[in-house]
Coordinates of C-alpha atoms in Angstrom, one line a residue:
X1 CA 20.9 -29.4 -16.7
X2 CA 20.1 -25.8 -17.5
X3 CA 21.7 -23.4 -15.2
X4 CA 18.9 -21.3 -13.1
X5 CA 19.5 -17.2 -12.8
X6 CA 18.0 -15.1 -10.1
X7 CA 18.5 -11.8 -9.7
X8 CA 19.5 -10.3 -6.5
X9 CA 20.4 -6.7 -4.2
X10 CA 22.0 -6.2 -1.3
X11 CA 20.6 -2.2 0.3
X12 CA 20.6 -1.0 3.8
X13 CA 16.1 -0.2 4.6
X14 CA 15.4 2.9 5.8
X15 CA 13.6 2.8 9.0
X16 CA 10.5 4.3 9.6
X17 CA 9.2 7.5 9.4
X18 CA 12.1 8.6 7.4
X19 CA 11.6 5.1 5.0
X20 CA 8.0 5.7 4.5
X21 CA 8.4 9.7 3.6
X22 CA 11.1 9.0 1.5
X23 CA 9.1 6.2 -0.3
X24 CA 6.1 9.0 -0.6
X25 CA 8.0 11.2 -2.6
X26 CA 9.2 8.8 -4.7
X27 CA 5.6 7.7 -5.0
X28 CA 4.7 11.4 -5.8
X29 CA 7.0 12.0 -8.4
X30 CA 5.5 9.4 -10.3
X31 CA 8.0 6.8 -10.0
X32 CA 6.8 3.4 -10.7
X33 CA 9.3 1.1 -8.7
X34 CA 8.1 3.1 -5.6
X35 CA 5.3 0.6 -5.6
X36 CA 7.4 -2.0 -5.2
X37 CA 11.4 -0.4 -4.1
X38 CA 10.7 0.8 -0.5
X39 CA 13.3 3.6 0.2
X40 CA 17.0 2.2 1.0
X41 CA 20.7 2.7 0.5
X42 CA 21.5 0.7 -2.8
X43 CA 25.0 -1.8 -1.6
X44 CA 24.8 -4.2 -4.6
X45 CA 22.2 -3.1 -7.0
X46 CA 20.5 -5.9 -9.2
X47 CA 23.1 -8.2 -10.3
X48 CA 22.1 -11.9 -12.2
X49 CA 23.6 -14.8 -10.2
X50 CA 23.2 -18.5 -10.3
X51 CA 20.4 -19.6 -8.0
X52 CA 22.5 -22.4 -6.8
X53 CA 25.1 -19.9 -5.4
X54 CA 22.7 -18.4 -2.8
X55 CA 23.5 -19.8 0.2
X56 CA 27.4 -19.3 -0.6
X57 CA 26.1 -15.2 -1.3
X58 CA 24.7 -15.8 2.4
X59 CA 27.1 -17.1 4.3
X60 CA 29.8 -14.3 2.6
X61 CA 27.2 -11.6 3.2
X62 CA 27.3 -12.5 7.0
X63 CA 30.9 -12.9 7.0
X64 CA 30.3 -9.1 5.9
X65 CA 27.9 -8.3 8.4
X66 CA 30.2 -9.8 11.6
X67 CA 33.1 -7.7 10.1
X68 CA 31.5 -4.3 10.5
X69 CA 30.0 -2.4 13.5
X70 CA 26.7 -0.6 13.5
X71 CA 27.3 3.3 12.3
X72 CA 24.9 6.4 11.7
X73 CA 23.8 7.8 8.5
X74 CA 22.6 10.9 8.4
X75 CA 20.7 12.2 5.3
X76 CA 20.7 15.8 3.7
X77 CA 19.7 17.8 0.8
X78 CA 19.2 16.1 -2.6
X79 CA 21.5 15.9 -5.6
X80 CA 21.2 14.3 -9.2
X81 CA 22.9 12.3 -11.2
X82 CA 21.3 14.2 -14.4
X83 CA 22.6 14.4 -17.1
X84 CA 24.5 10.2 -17.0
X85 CA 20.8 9.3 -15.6
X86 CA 18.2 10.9 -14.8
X87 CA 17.6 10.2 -11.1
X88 CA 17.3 12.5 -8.0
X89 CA 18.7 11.7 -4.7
X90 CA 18.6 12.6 -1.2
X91 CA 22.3 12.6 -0.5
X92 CA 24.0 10.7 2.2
X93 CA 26.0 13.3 4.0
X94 CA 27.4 11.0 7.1
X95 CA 28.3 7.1 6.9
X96 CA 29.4 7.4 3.1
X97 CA 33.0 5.4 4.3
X98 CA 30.8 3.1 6.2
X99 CA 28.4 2.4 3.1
X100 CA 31.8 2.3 1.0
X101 CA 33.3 -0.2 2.7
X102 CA 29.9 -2.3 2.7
X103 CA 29.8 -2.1 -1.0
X104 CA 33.2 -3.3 -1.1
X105 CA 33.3 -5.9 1.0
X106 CA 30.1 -7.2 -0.1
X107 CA 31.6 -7.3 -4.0
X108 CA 34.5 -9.9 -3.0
X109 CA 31.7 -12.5 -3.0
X110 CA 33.3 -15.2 -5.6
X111 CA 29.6 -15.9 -6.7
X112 CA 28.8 -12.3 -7.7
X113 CA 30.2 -10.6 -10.6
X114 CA 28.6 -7.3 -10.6
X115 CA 29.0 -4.8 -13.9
X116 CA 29.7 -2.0 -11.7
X117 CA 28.7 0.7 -14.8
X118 CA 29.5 4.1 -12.3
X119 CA 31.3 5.1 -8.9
X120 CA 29.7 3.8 -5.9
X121 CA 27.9 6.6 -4.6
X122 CA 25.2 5.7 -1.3
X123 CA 22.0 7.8 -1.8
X124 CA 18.6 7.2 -1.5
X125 CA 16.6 7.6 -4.8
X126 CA 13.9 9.7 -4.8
X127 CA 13.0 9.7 -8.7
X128 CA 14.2 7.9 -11.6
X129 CA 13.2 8.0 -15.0
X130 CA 10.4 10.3 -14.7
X131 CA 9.7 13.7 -16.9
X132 CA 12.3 16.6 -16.5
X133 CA 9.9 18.8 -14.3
X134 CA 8.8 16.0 -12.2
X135 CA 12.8 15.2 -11.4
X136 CA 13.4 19.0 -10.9
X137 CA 10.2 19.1 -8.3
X138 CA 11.8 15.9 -6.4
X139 CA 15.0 18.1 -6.6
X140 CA 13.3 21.4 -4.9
X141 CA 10.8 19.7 -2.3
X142 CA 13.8 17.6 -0.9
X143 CA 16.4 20.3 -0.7
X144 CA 16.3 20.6 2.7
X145 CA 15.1 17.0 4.1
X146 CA 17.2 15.8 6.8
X147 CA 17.5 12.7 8.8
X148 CA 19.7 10.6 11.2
X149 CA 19.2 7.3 12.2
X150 CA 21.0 4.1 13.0
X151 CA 22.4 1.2 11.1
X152 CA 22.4 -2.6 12.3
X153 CA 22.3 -4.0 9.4
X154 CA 21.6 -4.8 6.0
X155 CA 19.1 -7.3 3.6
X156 CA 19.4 -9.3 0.6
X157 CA 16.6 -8.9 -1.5
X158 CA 15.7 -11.6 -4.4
X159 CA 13.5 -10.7 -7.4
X160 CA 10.7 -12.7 -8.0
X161 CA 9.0 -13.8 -10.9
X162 CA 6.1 -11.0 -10.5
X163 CA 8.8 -8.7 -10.6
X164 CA 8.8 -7.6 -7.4
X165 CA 11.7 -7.8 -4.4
X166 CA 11.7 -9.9 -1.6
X167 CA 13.6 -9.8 1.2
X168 CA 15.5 -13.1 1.0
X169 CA 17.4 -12.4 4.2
X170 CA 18.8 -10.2 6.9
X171 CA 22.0 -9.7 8.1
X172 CA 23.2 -7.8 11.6
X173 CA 26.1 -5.7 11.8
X174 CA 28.5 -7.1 15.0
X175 CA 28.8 -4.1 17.5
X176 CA 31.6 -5.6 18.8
X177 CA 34.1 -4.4 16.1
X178 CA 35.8 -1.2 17.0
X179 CA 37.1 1.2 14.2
X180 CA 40.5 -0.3 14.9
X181 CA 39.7 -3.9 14.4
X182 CA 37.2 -2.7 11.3
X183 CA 40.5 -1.5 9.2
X184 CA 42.9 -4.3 9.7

């Protein structure tokens, strides 16, 4: 029997309003996954698994989930990643460790084998792989955005055959971890 591949994400949604501006200016610069990529922190981006692995990926990811405590990001400013790729970013200026250790946690699934190509770095994409003036307009309007909100959690997100993502579930951060108890 042939083995079935899905791919899948793992990204922290941004609530709204700030999810829904943040997904109009991605919109405005022309960026076509905005219609389908609603603004969000990136923890696993899209990585091939088996489809048969799933609910092992689920139960790890809310291992993950009742390991960590809710935190705050806090969003400022934009930055790029030009000239490696050519994406701009709103930056994630609080809760990087946080989003870190998310990332990390959420690679030691035995089922995921993730070609990790760059650095972890938690942003919000605002355009990617648009022409050099719309990037550099992203990059101006953005400059001084700012947000604050907080995190309770994270999704996992399956792509579909229409080429879309779909939330395949949900997973809540347990706020009764303390910093200590988070680091041992």
């Amino acid at each position: 029997m042939a083995q079935v591949r899905t791919t899948i994400g793992v990204a922290i949604d941004l609530p709204d309003p700030w999810g829904s501006e943040l997904t109009a200016a991605r919109l405005a610069a022309g960026d076509p996954a905005a219609a389908h990529v609603p603004a969000h922190v990136t923890l696993l981006g899209p990585t091939e698994v088996d489809a048969a692995d799933l609910p092992a990926i689920d139960r790890h990811l809310a291992e993950v989930a009742a390991r960590h405590a809710p935190f705050t990001v806090r969003l400022r400013g934009t930055g790029t990643f030009r000239p490696l790729t050519q994406v701009v970013f709103v930056a994630v200026a609080a809760g990087i460790s946080e989003c870190e250790q998310l990332h990390q946690a959420v690679l030691t699934a035995a089922a995921i084998q993730a070609a990790v190509p760059f650095p972890y770095h938690p942003h919000v994409t605002v355009a990617h792989n648009v022409a050099p003036e719309r990037l550099d307009a992203a990059f101006a309007d953005l400059a001084g955005y700012e947000a604050e909100f907080p995190v309770d959690g994270f999704a996992l997100f399956e792509h579909d055959a229409s080429g879309r993502w779909q939330p395949h579930a949900q997973y809540r951060l347990s706020p009764r971890r303390s910093v200590a108890d988070q680091r041992r």
